[in-house]
mmCIF file of C-alpha atoms in Angstrom:
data_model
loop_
_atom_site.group_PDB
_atom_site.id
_atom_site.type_symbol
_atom_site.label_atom_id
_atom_site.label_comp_id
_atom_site.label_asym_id
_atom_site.label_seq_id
_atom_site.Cartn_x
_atom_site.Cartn_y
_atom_site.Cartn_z
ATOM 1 C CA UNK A 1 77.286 128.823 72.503
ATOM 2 C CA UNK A 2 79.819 130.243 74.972
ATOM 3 C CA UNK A 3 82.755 132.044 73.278
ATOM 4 C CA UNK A 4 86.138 130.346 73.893
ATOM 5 C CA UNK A 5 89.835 132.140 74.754
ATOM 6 C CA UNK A 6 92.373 131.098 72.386
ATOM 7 C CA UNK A 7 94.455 127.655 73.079
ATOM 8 C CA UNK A 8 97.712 129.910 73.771
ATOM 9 C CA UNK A 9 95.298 132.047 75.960
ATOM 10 C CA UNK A 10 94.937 129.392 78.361
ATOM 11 C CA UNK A 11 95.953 128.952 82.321
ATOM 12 C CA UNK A 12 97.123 125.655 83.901
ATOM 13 C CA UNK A 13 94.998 124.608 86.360
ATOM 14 C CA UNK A 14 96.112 125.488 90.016
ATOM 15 C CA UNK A 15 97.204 122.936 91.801
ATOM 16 C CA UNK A 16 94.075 123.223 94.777
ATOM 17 C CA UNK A 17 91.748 122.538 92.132
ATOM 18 C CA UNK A 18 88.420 122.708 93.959
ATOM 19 C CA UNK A 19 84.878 122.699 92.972
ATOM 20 C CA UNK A 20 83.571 125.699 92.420
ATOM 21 C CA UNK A 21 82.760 128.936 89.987
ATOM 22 C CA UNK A 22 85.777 129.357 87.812
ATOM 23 C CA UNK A 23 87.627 132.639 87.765
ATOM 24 C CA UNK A 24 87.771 134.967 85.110
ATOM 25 C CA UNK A 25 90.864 133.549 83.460
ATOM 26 C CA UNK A 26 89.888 129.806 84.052
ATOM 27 C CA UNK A 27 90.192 127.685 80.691
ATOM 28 C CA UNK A 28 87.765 124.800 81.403
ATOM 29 C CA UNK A 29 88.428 123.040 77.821
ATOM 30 C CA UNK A 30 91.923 121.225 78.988
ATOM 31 C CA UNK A 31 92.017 119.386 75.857
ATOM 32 C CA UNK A 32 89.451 118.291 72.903
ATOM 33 C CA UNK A 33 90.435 116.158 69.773
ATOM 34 C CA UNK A 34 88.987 113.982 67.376
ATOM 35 C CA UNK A 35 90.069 110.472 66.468
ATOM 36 C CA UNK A 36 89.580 108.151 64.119
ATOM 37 C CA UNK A 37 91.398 104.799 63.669
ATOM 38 C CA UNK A 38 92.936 105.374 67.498
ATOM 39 C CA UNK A 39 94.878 108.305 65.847
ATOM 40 C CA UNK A 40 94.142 112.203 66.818
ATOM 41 C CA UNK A 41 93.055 113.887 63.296
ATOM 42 C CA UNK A 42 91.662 117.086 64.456
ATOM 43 C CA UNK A 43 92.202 119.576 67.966
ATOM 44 C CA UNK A 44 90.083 122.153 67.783
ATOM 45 C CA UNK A 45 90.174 125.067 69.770
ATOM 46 C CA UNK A 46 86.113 125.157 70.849
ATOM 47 C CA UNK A 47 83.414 122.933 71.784
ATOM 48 C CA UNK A 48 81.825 124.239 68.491
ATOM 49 C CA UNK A 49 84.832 123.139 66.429
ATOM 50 C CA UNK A 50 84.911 120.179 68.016
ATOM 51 C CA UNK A 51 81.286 119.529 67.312
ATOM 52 C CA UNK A 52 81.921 120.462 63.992
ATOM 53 C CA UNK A 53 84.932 118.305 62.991
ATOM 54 C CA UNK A 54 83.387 115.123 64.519
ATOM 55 C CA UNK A 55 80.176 116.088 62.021
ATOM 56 C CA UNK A 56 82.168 115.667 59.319
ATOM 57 C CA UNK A 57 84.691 113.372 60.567
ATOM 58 C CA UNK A 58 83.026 109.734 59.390
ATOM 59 C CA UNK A 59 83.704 107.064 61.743
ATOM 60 C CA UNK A 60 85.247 109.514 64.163
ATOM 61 C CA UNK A 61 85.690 109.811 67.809
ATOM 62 C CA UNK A 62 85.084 112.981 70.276
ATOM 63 C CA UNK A 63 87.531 113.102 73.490
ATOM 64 C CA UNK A 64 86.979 116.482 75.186
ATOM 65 C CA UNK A 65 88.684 117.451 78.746
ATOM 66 C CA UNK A 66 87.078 119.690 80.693
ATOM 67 C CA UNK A 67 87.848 121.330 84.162
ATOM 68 C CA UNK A 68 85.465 122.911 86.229
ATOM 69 C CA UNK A 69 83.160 123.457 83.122
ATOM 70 C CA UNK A 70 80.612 126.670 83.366
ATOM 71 C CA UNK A 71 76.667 125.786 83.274
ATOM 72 C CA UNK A 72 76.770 127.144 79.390
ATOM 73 C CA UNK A 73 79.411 124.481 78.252
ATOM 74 C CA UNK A 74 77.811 121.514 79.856
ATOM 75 C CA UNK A 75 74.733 122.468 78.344
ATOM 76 C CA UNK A 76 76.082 123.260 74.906
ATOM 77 C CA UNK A 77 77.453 119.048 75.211
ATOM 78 C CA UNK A 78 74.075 117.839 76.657
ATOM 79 C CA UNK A 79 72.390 119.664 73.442
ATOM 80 C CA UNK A 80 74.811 118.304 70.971
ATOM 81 C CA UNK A 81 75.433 114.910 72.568
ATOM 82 C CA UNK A 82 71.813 114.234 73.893
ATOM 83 C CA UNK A 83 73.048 113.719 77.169
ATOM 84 C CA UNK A 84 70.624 113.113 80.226
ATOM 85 C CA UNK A 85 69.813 116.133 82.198
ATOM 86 C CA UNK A 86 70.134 114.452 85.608
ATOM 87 C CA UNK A 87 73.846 113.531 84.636
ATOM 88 C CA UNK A 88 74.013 116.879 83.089
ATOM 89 C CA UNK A 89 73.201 118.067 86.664
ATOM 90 C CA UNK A 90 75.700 115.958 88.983
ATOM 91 C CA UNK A 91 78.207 116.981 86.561
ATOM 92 C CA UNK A 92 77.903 120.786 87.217
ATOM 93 C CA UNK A 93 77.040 120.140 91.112
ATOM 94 C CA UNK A 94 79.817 117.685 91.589
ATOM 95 C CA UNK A 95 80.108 116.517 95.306
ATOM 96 C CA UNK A 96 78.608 112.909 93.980
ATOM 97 C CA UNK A 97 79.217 109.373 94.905
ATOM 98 C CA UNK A 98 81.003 107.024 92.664
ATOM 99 C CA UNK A 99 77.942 105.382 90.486
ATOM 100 C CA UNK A 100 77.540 103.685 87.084
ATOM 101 C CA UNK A 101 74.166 104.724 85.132
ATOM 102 C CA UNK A 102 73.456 104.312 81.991
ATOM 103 C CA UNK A 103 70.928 106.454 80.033
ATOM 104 C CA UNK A 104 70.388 104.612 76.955
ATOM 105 C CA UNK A 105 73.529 104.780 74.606
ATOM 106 C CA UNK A 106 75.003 107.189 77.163
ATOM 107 C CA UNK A 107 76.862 105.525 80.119
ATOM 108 C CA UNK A 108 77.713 108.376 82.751
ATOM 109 C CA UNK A 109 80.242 107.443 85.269
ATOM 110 C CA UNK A 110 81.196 109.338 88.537
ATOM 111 C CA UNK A 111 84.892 108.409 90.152
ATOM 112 C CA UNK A 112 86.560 109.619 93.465
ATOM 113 C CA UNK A 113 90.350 109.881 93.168
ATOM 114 C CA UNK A 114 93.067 109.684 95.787
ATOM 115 C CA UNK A 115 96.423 111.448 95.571
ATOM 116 C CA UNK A 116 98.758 111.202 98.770
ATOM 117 C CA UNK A 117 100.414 114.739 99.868
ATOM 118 C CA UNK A 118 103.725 114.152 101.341
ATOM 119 C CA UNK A 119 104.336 117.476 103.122
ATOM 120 C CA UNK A 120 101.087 117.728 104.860
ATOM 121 C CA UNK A 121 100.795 113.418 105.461
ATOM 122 C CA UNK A 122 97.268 113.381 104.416
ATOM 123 C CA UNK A 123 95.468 112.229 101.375
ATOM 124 C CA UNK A 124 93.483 114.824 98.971
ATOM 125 C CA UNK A 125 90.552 113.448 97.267
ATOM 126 C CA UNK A 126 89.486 114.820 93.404
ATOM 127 C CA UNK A 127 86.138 114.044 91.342
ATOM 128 C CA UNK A 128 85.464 112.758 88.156
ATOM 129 C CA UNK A 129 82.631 112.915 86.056
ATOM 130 C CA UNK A 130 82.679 110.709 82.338
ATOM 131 C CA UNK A 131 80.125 110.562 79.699
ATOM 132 C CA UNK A 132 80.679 107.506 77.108
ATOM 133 C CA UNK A 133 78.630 107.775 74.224
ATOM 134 C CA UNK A 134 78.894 105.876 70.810
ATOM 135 C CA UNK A 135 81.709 108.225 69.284
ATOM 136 C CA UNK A 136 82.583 110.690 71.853
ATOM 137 C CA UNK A 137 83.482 110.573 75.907
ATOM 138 C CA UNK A 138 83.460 113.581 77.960
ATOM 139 C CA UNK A 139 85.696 113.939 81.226
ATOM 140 C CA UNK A 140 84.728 116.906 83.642
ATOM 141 C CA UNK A 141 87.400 117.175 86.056
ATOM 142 C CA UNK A 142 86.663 118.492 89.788
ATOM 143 C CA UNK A 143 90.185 118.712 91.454
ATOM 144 C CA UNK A 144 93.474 117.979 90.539
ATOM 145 C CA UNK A 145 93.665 114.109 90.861
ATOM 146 C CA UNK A 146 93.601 112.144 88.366
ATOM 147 C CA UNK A 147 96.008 113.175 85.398
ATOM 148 C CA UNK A 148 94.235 112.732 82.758
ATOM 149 C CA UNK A 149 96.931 114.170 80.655
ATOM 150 C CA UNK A 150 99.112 111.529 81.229
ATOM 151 C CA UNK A 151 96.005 109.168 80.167
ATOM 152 C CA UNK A 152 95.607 110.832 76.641
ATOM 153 C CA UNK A 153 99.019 110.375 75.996
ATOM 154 C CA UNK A 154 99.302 106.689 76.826
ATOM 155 C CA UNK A 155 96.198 106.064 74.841
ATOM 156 C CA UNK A 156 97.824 108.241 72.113
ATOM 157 C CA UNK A 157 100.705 106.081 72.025
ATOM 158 C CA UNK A 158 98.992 102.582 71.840
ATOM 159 C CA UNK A 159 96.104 103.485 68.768
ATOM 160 C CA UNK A 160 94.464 100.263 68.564
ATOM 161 C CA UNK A 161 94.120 100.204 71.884
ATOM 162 C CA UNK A 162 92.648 104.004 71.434
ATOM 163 C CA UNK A 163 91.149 102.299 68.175
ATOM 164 C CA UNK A 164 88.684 100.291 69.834
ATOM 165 C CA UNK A 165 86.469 103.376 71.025
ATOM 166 C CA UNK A 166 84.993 105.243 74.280
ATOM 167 C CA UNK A 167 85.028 102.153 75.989
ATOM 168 C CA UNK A 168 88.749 101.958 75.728
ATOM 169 C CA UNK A 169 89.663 105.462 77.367
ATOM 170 C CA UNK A 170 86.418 104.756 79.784
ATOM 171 C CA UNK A 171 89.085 101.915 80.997
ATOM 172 C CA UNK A 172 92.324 103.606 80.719
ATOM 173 C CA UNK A 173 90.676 106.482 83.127
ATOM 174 C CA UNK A 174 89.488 103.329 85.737
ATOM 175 C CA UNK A 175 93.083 102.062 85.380
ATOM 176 C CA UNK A 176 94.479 105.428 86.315
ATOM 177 C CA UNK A 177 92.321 105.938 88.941
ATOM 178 C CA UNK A 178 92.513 102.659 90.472
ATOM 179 C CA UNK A 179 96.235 103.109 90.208
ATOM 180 C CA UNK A 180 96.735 106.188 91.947
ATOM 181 C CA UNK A 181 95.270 104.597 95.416
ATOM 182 C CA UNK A 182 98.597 102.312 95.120
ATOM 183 C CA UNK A 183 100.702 106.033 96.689
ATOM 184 C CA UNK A 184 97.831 106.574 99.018
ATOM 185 C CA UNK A 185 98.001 102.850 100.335
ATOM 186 C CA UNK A 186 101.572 102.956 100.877
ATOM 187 C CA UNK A 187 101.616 106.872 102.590
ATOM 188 C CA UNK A 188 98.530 105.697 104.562
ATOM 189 C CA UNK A 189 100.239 102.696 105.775
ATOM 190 C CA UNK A 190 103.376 104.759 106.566
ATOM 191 C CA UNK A 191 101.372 106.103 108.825
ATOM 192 C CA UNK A 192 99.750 103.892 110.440
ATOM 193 C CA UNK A 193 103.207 102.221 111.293
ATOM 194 C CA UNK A 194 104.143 105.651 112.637
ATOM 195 C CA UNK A 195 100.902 106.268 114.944
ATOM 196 C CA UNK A 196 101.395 102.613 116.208
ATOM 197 C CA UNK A 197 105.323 104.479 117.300
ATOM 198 C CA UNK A 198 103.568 107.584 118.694
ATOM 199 C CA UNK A 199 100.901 105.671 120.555
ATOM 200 C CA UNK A 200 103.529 103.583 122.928
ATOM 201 C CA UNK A 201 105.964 106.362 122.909
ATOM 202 C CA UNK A 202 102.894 108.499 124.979
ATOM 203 C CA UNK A 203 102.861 111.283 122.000
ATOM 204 C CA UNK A 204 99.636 113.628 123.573
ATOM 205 C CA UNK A 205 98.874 114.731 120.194
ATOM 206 C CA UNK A 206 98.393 110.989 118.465
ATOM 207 C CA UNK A 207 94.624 110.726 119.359
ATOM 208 C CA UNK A 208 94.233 113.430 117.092
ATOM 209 C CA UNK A 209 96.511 112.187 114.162
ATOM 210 C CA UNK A 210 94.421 108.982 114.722
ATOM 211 C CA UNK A 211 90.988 110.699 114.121
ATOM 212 C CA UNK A 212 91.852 112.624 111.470
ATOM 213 C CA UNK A 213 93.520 109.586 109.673
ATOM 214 C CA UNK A 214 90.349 107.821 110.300
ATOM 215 C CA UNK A 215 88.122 110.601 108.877
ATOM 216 C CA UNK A 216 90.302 109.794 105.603
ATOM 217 C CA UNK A 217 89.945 106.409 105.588
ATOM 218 C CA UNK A 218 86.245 106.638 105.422
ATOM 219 C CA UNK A 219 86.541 109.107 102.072
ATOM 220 C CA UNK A 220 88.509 106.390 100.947
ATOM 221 C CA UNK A 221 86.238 103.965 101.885
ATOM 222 C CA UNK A 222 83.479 105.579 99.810
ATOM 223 C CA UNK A 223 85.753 106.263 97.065
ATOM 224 C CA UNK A 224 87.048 102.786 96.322
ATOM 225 C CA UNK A 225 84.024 100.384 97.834
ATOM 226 C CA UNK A 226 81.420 100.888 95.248
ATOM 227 C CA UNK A 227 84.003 100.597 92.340
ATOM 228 C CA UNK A 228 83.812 97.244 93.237
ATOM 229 C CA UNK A 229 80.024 96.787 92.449
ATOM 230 C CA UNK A 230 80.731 98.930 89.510
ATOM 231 C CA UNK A 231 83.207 96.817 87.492
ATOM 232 C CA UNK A 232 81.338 94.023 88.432
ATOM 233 C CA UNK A 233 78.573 95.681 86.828
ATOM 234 C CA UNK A 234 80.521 96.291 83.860
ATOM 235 C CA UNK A 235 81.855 92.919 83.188
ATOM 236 C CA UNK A 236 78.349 91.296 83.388
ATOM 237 C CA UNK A 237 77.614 93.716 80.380
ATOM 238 C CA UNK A 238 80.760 92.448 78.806
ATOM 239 C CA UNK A 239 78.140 90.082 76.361
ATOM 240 C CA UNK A 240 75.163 92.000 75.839
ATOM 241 C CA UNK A 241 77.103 95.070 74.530
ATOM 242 C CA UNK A 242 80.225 92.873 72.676
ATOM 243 C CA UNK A 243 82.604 94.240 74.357
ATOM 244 C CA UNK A 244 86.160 93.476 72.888
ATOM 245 C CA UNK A 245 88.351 90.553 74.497
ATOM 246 C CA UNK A 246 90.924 92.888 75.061
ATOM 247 C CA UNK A 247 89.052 95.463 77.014
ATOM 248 C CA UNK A 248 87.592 92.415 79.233
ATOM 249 C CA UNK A 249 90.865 91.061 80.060
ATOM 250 C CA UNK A 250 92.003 94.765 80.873
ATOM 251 C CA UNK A 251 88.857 95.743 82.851
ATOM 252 C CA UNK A 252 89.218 92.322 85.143
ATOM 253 C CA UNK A 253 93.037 93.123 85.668
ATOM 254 C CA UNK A 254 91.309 96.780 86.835
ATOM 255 C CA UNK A 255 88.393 94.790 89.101
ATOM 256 C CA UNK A 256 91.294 92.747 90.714
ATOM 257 C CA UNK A 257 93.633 95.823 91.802
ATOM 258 C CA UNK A 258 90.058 98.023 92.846
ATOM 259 C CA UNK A 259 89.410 94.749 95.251
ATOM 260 C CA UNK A 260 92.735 94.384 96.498
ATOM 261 C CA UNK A 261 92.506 98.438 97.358
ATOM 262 C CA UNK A 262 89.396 98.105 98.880
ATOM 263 C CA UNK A 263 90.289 95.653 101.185
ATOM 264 C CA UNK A 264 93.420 97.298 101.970
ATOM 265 C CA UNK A 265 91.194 100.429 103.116
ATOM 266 C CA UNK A 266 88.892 98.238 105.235
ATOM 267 C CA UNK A 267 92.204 97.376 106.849
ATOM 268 C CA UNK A 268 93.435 100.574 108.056
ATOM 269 C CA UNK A 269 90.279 101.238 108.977
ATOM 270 C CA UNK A 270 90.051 98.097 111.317
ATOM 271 C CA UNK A 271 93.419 99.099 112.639
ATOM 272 C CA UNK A 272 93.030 102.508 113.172
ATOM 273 C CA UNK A 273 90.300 101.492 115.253
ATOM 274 C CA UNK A 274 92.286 99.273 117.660
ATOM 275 C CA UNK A 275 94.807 101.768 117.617
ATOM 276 C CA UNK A 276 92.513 104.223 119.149
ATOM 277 C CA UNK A 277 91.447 101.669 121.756
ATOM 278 C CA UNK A 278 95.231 100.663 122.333
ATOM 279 C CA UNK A 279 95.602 104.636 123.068
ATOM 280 C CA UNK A 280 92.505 105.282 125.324
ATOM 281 C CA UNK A 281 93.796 101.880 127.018
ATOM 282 C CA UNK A 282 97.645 103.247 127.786
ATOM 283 C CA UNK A 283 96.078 107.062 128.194
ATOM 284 C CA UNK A 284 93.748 105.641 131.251
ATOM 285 C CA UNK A 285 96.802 103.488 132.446
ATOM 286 C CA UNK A 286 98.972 106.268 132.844
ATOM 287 C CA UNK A 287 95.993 108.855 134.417
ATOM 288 C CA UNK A 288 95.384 105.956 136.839
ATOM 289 C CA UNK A 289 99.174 105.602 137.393
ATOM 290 C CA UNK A 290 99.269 109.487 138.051
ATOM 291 C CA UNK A 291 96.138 109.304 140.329
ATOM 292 C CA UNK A 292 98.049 106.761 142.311
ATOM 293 C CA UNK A 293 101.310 108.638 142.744
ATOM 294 C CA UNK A 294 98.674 111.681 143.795
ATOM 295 C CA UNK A 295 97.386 109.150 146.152
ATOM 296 C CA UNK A 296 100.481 107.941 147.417
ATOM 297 C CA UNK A 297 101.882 111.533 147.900
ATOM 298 C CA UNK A 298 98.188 112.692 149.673
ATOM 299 C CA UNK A 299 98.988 109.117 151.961
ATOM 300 C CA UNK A 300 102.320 110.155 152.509
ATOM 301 C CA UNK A 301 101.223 113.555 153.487
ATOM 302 C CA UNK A 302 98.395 112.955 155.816
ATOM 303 C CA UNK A 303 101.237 110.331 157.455
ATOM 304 C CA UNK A 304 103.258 113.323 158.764
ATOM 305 C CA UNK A 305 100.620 115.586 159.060
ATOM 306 C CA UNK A 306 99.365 113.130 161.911
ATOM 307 C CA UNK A 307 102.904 112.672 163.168
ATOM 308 C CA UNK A 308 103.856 116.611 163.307
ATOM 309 C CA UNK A 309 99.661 116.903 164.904
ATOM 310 C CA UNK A 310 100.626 113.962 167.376
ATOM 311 C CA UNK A 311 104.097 115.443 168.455
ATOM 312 C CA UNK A 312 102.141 118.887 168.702
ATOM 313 C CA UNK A 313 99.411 117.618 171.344
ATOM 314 C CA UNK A 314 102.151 116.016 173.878
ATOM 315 C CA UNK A 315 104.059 118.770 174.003
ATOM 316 C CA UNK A 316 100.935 121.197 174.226
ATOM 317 C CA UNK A 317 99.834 118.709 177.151
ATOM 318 C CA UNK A 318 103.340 120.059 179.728
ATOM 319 C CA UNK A 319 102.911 123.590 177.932
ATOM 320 C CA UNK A 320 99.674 123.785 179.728
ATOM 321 C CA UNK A 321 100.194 122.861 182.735
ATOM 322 C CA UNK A 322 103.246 124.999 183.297
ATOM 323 C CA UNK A 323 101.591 127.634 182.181
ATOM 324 C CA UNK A 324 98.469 127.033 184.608
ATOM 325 C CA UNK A 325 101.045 126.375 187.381
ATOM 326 C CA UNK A 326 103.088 129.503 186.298
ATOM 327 C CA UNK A 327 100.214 132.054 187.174
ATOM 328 C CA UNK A 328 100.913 134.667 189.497
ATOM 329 C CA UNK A 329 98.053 134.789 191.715
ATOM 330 C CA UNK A 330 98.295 134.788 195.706
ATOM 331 C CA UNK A 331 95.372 132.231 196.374
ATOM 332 C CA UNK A 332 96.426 129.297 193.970
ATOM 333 C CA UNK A 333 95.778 125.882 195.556
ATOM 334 C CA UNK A 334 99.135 124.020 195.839
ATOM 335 C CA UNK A 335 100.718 126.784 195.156
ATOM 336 C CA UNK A 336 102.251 126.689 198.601
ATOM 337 C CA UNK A 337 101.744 122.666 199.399
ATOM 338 C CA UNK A 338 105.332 121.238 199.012
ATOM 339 C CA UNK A 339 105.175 118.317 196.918
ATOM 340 C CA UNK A 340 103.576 120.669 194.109
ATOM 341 C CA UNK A 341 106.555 120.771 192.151
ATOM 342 C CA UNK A 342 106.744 116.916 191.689
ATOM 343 C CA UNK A 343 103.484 116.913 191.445
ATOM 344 C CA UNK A 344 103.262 119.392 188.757
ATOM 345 C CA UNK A 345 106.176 117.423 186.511
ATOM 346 C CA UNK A 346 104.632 113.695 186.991
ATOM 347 C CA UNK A 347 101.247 115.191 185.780
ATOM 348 C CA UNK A 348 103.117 116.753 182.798
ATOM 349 C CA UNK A 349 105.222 113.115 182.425
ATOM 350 C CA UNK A 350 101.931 111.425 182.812
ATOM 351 C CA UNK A 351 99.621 113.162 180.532
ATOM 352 C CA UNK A 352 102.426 113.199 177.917
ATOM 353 C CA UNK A 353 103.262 108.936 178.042
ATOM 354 C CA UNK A 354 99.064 108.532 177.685
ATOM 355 C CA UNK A 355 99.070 111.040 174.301
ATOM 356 C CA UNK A 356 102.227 108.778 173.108
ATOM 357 C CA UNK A 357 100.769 105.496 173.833
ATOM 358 C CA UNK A 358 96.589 106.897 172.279
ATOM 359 C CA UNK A 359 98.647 107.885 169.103
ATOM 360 C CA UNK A 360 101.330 105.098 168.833
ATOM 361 C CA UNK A 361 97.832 102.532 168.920
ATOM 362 C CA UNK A 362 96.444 104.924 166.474
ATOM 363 C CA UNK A 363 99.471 104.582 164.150
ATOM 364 C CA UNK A 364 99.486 108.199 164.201
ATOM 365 C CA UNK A 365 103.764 108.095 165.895
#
């Protein structure tokens, strides 16, 4: 058996809170007590205390926290508690899907919560591992969602709602679970509304707000989807294990706001998905509205290149023939014949109208 720190010895959690090997100073037993009649009659310091007082505690119920538990502590509970190995194992591993199973008396239940971080805009998911046995339930806690403190006390504060067993707190944890999606929904919806802004407003960095938003929205899918099948599963054992009225109305108020969240998430995820092909729409618009002003510009340009080309052949056209006629050499032919000069100035005046009227038909003037 694992020795144990003293209750005033021990850390709060950090707020990252991920899976992992604890440090040194980590406290992994959050909180243990023992109930009976919905009412807390014993906290003991150590699993072995708590084993003890729940021993001789008739008619007595077992609620121990644990965070990030070591491989000696979850193997202490599955010796005392007869718990399943292969639960014993997704436990310690964490990194699990959210399943029901039930291994005889033992029902071991795996949850994904949801917490939505304001600063950052993006949503932080936490695991949850629950063993329900006849007079004990075992959370182990992998991250920093949900707050199961909060859940103790509630349950504390209504005992015969605590009264009525494992199942009861099994409930109040689906409750709390289910109800911390309600911030995510809302921040996730925020948004979406404020992508749908960014996307018409031509914001370069959106596409990649949009994917990572949709990467989130499918570890929320996965998180809230098969609670759906669970519950269900749940209430159809609601006769063959007698569950309590109460607990049945409570864990069909639970199914309702799980279905309502699930469908929400299928949502976002349908509209994140015509977001993205809103974007890619508008992004090719605008790179075939830039190719077009290149085009115009390269049109444009090629319009005076041919007029400055044009301009530059009819007056090379005189420049030549001056310059042939300008040579300096004694035995020049019409060099002394006395219509050369007019000769030499309607040739220029010819060949320069035929260059303007080839490039005017050309379009080129």
């Amino acid at each position: 058996m694992p020795e144990h720190r003293n209750r005033q010895d021990r850390h709060t959690p950090p707020p990252w809170n991920r899976p992992g090997t604890p440090p040194a100073d980590h406290r992994s037993v959050v909180d243990s007590a023992v109930y009976r009649d919905g009412r807390r009659v014993a906290s003991p310091d150590t699993l072995a205390e708590t084993f003890r007082q729940l021993r001789e505690q008739s008619d007595s119920v077992a609620w121990i926290g644990l965070h990030r538990p070591s491989e000696a502590e979850l193997h202490s509970l599955e010796t005392e508690f007869d718990l399943h190995p292969l639960a014993v194992e997704d436990a310690l591993e964490a990194h699990q899907r959210p399943k029901l199973e039930r291994y005889g008396e033992t029902l071991f239940v795996v949850l994904r919560a949801a917490r939505y971080l304001d600063a950052p805009e993006e949503v932080e998911f936490g695991e949850l591992h629950v063993f329900v046995g006849p007079d004990f339930l075992i959370t182990v806690r992998h991250g920093a969602a949900p707050d199961l403190s909060a859940v103790r006390r509630r349950m504390e504060a209504t005992p015969e709602l605590l009264a009525l067993g494992p199942e009861a707190v099994l409930y109040a944890i689906l409750d709390a679970v289910v109800d911390g999606y309600a911030p995510v929904v809302e921040g996730v919806q925020t948004d979406i509304d404020e992508i749908e802004t960014e996307v018409f407003r031509g914001d370069p960095e959106v596409s990649r707000r949009i994917y990572e938003l949709s990467r989130e929205m499918v570890e929320f899918q996965r998180a809230t989807r098969p609670l759906v099948g669970m519950l269900h599963n749940l209430m159809a054992g609601f006769a063959k294990y007698g569950t309590d009225e109460e607990l049945q109305r409570y864990l069909r108020d639970v199914a309702d706001h799980v279905t309502h969240t699930s469908e929400r998430v299928d949502g976002f995820r349908q509209a994140l998905t015509d977001i993205l092909t809103v974007n890619a729409t508008l992004v090719s618009q605008q790179q075939n509205a830039e190719m077009r002003a290149l085009a115009e510009a390269g049109f444009e340009q090629n319009e005076e290149i041919k007029k400055i080309s044009s301009w530059a052949a009819i007056l090379f056209a005189p420049t030549l023939v001056g310059t042939i006629y300008g040579m300096n050499f004694e035995t020049m032919p019409e060099l002394h014949w006395a219509a050369g000069y007019p000769f030499a100035i309607l040739l220029m005046a010819v060949v320069c109208t035929s260059l303007y009227v080839i490039f005017k038909k050309r379009d080129w003037l």
